[in-house]
GROMACS .gro file of N, CA and C in nm:
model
  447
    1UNK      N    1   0.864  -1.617   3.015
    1UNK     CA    2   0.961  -1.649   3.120
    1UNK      C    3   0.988  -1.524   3.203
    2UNK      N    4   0.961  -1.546   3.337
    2UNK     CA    5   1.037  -1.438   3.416
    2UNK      C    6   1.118  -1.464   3.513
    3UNK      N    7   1.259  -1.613   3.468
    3UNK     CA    8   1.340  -1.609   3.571
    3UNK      C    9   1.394  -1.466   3.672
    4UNK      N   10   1.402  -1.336   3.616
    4UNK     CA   11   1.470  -1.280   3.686
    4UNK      C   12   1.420  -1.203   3.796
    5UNK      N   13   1.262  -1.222   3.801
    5UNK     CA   14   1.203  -1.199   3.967
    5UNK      C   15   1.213  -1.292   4.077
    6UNK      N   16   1.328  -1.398   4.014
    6UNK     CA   17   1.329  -1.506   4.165
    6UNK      C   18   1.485  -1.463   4.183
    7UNK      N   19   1.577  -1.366   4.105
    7UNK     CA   20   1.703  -1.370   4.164
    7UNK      C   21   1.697  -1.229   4.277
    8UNK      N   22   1.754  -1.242   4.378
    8UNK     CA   23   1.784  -1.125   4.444
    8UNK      C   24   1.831  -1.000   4.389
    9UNK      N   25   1.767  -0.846   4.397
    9UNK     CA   26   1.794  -0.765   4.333
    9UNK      C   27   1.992  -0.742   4.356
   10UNK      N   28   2.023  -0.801   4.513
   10UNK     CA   29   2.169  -0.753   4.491
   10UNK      C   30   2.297  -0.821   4.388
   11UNK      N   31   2.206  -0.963   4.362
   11UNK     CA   32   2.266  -1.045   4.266
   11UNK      C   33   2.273  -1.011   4.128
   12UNK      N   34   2.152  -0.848   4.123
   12UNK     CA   35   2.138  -0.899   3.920
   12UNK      C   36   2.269  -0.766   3.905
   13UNK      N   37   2.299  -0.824   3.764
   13UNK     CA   38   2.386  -0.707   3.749
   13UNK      C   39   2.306  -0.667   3.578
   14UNK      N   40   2.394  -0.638   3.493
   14UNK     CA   41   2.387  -0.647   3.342
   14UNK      C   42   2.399  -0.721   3.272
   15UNK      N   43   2.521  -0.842   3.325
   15UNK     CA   44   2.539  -0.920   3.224
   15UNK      C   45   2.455  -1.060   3.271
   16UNK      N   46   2.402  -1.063   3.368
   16UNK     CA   47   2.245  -1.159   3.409
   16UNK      C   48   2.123  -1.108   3.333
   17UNK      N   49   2.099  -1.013   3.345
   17UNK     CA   50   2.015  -0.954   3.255
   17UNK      C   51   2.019  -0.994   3.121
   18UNK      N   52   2.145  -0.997   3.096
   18UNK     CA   53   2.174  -1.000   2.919
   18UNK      C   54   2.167  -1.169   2.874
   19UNK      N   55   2.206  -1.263   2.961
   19UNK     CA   56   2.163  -1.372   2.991
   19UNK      C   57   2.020  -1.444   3.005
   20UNK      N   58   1.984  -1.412   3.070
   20UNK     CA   59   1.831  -1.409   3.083
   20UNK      C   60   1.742  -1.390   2.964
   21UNK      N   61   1.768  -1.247   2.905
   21UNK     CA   62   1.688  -1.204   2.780
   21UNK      C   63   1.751  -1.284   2.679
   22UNK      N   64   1.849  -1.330   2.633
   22UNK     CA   65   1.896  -1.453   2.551
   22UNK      C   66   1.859  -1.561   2.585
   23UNK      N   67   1.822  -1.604   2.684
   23UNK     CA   68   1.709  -1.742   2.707
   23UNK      C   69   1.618  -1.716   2.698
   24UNK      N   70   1.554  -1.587   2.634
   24UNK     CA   71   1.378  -1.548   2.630
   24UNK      C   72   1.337  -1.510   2.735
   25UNK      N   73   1.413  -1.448   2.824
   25UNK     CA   74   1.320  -1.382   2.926
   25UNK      C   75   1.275  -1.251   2.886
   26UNK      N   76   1.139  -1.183   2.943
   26UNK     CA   77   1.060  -1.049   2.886
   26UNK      C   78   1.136  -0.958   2.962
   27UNK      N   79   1.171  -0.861   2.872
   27UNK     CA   80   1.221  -0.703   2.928
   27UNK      C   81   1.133  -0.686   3.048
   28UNK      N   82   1.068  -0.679   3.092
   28UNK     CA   83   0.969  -0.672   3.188
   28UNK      C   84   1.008  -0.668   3.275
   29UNK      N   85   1.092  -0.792   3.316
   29UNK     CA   86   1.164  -0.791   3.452
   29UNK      C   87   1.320  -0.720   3.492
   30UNK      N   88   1.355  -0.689   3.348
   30UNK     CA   89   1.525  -0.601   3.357
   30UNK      C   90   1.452  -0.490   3.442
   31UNK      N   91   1.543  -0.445   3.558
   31UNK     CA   92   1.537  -0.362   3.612
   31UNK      C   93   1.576  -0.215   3.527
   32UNK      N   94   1.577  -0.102   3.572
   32UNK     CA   95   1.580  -0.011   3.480
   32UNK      C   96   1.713   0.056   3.453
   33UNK      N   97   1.790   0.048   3.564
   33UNK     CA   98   1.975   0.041   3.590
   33UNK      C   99   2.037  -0.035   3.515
   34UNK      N  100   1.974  -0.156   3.464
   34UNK     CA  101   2.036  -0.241   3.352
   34UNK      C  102   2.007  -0.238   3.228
   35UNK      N  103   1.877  -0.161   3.192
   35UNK     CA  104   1.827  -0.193   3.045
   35UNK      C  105   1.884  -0.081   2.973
   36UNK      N  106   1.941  -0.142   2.861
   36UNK     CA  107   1.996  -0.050   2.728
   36UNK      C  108   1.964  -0.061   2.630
   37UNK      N  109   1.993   0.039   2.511
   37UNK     CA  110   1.968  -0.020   2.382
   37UNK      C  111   1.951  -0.176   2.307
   38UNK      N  112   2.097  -0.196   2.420
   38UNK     CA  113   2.191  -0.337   2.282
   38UNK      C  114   2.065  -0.463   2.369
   39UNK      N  115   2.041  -0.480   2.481
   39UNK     CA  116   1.967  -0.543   2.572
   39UNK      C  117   1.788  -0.538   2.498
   40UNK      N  118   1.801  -0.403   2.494
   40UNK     CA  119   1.612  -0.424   2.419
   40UNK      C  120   1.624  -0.459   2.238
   41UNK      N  121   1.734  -0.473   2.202
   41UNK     CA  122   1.747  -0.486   2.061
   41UNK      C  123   1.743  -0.640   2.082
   42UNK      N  124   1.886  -0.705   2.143
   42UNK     CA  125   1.823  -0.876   2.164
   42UNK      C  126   1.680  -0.936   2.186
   43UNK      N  127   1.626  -0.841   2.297
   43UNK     CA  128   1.484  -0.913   2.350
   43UNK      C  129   1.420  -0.882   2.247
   44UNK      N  130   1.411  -0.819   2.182
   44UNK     CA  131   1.295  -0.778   2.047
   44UNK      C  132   1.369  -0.870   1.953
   45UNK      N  133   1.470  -0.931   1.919
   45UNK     CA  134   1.501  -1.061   1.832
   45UNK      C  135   1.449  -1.210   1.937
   46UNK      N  136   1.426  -1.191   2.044
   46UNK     CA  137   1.365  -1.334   2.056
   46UNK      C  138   1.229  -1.335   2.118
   47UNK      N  139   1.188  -1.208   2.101
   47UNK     CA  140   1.014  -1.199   2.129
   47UNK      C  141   0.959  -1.027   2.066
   48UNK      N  142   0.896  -0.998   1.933
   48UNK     CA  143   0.894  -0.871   1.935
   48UNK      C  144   0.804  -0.835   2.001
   49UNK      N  145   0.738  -0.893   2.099
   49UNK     CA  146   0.620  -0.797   2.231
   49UNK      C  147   0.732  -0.739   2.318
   50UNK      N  148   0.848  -0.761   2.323
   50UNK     CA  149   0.996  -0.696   2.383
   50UNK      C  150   0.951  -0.540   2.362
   51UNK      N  151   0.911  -0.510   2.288
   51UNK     CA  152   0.858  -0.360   2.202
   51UNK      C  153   0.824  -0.254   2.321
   52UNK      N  154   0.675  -0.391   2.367
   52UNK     CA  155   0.610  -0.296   2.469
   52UNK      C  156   0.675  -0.284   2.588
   53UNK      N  157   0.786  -0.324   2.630
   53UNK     CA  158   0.849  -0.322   2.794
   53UNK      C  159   1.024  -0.258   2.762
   54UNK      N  160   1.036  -0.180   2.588
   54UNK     CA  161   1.155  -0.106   2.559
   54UNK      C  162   1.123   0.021   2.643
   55UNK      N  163   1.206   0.122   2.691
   55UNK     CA  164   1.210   0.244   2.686
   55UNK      C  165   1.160   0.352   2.610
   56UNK      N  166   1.061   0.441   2.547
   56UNK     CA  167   1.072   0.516   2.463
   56UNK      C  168   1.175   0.605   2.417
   57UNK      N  169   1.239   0.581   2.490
   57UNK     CA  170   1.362   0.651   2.480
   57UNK      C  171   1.463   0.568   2.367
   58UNK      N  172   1.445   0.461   2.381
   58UNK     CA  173   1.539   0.336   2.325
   58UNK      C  174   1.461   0.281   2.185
   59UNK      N  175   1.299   0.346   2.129
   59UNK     CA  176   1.274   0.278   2.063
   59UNK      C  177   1.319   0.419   1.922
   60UNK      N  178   1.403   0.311   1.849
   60UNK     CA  179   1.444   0.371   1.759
   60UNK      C  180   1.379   0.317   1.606
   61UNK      N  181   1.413   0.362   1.517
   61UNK     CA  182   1.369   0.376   1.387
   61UNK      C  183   1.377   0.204   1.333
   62UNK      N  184   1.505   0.193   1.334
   62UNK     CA  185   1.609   0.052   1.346
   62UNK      C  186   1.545  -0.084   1.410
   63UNK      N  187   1.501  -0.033   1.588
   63UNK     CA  188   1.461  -0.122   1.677
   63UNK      C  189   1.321  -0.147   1.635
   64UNK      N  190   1.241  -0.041   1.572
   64UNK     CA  191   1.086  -0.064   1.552
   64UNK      C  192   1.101  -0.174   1.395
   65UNK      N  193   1.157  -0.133   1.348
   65UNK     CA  194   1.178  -0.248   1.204
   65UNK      C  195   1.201  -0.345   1.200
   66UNK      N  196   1.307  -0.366   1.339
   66UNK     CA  197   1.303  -0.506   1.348
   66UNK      C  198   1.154  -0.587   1.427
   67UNK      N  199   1.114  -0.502   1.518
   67UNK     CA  200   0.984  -0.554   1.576
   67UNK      C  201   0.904  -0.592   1.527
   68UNK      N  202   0.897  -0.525   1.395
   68UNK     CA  203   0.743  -0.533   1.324
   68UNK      C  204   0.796  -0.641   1.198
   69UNK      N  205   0.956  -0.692   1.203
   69UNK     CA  206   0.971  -0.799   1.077
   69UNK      C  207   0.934  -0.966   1.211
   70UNK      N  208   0.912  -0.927   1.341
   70UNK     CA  209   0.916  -1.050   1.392
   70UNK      C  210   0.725  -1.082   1.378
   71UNK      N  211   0.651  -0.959   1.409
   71UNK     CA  212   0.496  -1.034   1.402
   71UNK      C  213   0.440  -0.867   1.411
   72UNK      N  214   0.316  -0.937   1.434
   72UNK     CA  215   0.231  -0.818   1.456
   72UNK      C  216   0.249  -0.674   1.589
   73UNK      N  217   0.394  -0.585   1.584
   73UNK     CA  218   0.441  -0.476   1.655
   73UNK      C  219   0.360  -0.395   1.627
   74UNK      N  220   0.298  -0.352   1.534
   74UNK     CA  221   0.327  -0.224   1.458
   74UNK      C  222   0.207  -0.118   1.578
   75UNK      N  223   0.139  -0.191   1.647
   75UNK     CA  224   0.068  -0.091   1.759
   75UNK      C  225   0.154  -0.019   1.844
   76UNK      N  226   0.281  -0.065   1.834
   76UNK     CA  227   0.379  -0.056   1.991
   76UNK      C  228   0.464   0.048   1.899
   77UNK      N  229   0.438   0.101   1.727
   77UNK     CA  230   0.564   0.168   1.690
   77UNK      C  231   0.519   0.293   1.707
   78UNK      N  232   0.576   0.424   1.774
   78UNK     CA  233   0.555   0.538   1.764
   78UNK      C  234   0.514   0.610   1.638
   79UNK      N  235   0.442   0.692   1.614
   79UNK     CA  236   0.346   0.728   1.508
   79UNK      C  237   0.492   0.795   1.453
   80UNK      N  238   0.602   0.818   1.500
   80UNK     CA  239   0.699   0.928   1.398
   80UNK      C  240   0.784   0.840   1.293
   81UNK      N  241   0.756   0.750   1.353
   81UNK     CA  242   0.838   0.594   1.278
   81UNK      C  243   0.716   0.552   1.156
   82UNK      N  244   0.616   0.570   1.152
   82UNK     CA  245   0.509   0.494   1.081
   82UNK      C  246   0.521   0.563   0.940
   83UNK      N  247   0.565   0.530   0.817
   83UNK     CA  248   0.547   0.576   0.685
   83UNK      C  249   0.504   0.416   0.573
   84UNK      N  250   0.550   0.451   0.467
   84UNK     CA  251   0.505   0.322   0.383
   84UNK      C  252   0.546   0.214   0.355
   85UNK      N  253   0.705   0.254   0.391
   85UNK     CA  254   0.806   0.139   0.405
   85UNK      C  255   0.762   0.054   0.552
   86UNK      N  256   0.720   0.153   0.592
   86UNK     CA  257   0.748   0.056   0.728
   86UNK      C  258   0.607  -0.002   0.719
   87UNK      N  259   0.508   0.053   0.674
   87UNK     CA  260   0.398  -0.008   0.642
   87UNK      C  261   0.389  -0.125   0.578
   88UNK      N  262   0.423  -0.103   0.428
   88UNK     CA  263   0.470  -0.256   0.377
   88UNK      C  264   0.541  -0.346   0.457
   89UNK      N  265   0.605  -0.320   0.503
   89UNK     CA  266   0.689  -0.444   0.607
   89UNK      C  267   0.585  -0.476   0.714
   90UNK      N  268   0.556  -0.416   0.715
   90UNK     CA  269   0.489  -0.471   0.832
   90UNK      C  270   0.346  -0.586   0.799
   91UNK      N  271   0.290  -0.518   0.734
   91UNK     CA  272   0.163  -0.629   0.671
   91UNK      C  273   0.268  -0.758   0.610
   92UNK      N  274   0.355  -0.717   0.526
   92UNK     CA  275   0.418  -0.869   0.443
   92UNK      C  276   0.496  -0.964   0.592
   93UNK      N  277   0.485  -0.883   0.656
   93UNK     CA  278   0.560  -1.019   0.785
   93UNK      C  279   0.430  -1.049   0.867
   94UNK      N  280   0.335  -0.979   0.888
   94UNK     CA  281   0.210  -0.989   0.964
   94UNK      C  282   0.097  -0.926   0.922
   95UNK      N  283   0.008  -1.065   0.844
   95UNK     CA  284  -0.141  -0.943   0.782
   95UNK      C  285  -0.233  -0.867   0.924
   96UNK      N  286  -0.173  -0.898   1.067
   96UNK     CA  287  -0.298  -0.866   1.169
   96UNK      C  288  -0.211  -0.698   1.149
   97UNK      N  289  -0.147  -0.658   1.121
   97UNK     CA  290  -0.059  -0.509   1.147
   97UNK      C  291  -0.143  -0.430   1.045
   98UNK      N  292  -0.250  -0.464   0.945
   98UNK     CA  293  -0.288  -0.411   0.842
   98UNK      C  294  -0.432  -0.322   0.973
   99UNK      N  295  -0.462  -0.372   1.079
   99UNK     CA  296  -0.556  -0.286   1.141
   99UNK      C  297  -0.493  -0.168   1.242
  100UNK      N  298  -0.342  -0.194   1.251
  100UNK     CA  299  -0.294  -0.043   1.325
  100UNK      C  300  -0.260   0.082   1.187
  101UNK      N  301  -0.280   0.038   1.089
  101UNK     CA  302  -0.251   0.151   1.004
  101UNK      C  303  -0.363   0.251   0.943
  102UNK      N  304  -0.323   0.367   1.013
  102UNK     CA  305  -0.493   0.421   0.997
  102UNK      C  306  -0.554   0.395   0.863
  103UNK      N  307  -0.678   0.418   0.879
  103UNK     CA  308  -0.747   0.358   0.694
  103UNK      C  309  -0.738   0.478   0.649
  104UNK      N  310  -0.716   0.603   0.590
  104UNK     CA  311  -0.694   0.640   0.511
  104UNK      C  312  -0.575   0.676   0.450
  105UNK      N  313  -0.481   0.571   0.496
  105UNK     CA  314  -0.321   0.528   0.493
  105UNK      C  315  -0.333   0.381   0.400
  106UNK      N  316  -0.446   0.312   0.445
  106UNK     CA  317  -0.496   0.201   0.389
  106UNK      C  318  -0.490   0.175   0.208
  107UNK      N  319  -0.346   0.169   0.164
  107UNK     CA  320  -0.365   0.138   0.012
  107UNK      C  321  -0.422   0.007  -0.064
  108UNK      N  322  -0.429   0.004  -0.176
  108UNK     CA  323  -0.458  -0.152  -0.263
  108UNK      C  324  -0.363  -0.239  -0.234
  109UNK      N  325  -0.259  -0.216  -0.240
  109UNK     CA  326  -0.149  -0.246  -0.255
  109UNK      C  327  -0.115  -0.319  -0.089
  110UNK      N  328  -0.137  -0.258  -0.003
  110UNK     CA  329  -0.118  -0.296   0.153
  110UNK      C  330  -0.258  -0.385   0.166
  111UNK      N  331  -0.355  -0.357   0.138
  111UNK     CA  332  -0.435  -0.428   0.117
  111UNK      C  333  -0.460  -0.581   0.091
  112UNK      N  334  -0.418  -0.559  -0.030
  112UNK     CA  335  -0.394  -0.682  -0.109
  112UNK      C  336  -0.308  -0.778  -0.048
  113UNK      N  337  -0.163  -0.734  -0.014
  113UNK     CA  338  -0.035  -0.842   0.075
  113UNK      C  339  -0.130  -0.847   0.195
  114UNK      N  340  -0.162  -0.804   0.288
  114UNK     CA  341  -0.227  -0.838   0.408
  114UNK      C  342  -0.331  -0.969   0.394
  115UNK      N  343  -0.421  -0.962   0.280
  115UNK     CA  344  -0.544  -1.042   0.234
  115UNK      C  345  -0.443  -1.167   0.220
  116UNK      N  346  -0.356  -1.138   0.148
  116UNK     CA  347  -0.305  -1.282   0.099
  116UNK      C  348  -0.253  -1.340   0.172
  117UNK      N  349  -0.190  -1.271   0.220
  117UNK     CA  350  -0.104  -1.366   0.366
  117UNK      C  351  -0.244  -1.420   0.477
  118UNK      N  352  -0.299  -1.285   0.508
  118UNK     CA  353  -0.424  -1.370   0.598
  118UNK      C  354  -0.454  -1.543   0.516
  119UNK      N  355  -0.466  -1.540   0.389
  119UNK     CA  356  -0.500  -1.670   0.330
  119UNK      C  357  -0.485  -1.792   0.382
  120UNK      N  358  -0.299  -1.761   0.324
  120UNK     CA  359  -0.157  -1.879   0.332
  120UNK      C  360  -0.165  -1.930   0.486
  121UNK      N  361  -0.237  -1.843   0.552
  121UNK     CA  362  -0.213  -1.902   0.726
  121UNK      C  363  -0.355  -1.927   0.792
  122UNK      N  364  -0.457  -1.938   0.751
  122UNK     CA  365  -0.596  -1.979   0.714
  122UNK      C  366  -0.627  -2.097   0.618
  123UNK      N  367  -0.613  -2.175   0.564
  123UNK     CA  368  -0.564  -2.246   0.473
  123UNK      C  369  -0.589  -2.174   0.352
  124UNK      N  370  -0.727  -2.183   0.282
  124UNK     CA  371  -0.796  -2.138   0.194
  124UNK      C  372  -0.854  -2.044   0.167
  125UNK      N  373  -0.931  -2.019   0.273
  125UNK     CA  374  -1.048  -1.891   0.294
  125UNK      C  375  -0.948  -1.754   0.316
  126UNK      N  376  -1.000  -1.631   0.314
  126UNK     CA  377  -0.957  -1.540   0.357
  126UNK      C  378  -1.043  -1.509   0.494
  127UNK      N  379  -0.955  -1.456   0.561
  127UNK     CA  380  -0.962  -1.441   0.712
  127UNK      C  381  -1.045  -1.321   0.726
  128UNK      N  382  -1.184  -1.329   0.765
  128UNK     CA  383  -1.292  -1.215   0.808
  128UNK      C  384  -1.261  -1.114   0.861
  129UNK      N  385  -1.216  -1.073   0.935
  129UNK     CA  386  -1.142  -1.000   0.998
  129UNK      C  387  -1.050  -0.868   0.912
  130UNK      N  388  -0.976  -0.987   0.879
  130UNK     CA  389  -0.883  -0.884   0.793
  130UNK      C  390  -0.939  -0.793   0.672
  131UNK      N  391  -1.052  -0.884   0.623
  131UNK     CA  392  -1.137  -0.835   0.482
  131UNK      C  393  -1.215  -0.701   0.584
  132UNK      N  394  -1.274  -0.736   0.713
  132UNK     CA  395  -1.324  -0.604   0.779
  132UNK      C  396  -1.209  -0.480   0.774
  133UNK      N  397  -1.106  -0.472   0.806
  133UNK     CA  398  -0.970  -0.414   0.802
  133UNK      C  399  -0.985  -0.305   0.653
  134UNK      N  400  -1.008  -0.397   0.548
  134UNK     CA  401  -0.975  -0.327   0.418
  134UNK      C  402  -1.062  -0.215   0.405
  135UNK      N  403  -1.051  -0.098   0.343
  135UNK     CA  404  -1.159   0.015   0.340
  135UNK      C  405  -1.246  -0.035   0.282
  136UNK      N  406  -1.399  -0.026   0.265
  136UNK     CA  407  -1.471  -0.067   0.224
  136UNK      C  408  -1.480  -0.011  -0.012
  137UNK      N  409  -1.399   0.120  -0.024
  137UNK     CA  410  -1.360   0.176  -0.151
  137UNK      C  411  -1.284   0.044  -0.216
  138UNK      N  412  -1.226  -0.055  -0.130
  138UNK     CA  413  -1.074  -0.090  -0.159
  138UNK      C  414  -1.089  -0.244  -0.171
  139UNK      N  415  -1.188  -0.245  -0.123
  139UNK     CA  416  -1.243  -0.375  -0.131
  139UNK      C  417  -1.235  -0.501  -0.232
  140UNK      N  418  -1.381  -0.411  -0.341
  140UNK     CA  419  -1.370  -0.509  -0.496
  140UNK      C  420  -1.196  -0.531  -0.527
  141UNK      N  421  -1.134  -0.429  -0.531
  141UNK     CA  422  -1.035  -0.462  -0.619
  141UNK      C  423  -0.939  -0.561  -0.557
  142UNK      N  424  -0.969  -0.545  -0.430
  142UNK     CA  425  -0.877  -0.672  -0.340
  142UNK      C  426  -0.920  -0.790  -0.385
  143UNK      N  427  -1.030  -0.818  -0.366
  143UNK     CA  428  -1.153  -0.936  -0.403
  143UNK      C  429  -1.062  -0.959  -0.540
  144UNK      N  430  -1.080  -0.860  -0.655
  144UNK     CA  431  -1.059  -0.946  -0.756
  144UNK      C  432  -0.907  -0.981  -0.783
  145UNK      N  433  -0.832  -0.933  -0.700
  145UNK     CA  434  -0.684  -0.963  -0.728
  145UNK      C  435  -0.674  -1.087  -0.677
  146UNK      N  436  -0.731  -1.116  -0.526
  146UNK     CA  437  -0.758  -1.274  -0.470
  146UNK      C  438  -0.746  -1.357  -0.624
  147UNK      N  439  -0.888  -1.308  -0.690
  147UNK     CA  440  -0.953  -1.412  -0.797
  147UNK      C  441  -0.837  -1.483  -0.950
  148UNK      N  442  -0.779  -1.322  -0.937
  148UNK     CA  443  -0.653  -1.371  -1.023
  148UNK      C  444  -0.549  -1.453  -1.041
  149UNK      N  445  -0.518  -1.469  -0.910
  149UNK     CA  446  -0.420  -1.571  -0.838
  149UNK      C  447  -0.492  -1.724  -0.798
   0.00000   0.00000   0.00000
């Protein structure tokens, strides 16, 4: 949605803005006089691609956690934010986030939740892709944890 390129710039204020992004409109179109923290924290609760049209200035520790619990953010999180917590979260809400984490960051363990979830949303099979993702060291043991379950 981008109602807010059909309103006249002398019409928008903040609290249209704040309106707008609560009906799902993309940060994209908030002008830059209006966008704040509390404004890119809503739009990233009703779309986390909100991520890519935050401020760097505005993307905080807080704001990236929530991004990456809505889908696959974790490209859009600044590398100073990226550790294991945020790693795990991120694959268990979205197995596609298991290919922004560099591979030799790449554990069994991250591994493994990524594989499985790829599954549950694939019906049966595991999702090709994602098995490309896993280090190739890291592999078998993913494989056989699949087999266990």
């Amino acid at each position: 949605k981008h109602s807010l390129v059909y309103i006249p710039k002398e019409y928008l204020d903040e609290n249209m803005c704040s309106i707008a992004i609560n009906n799902g409109d993309t940060l994209k179109c908030v002008p830059k006089e209006f966008m704040t923290k509390e404004l890119c924290m809503i739009g990233i609760e009703k779309n986390n691609h909100n991520l890519y049209y935050t401020p760097r200035e505005f993307r905080t520790r807080d704001l990236c956690s929530k991004a990456i619990k809505y889908g696959n953010s974790l490209r859009l999180v600044p590398r100073k934010f990226h550790d294991e917590d945020m790693y795990l979260t991120a694959v268990s809400n979205n197995h596609w986030n298991l290919q922004y984490i560099p591979k030799h960051l790449r554990t069994a363990e991250l591994c493994i939740i990524a594989v499985r979830n790829s599954k549950q949303t694939s019906t049966w099979r595991v999702n090709k892709r994602i098995m490309e993702s896993v280090p190739n060291e890291l592999r078998d043991q993913v494989i056989e944890s699949l087999n266990e379950n």
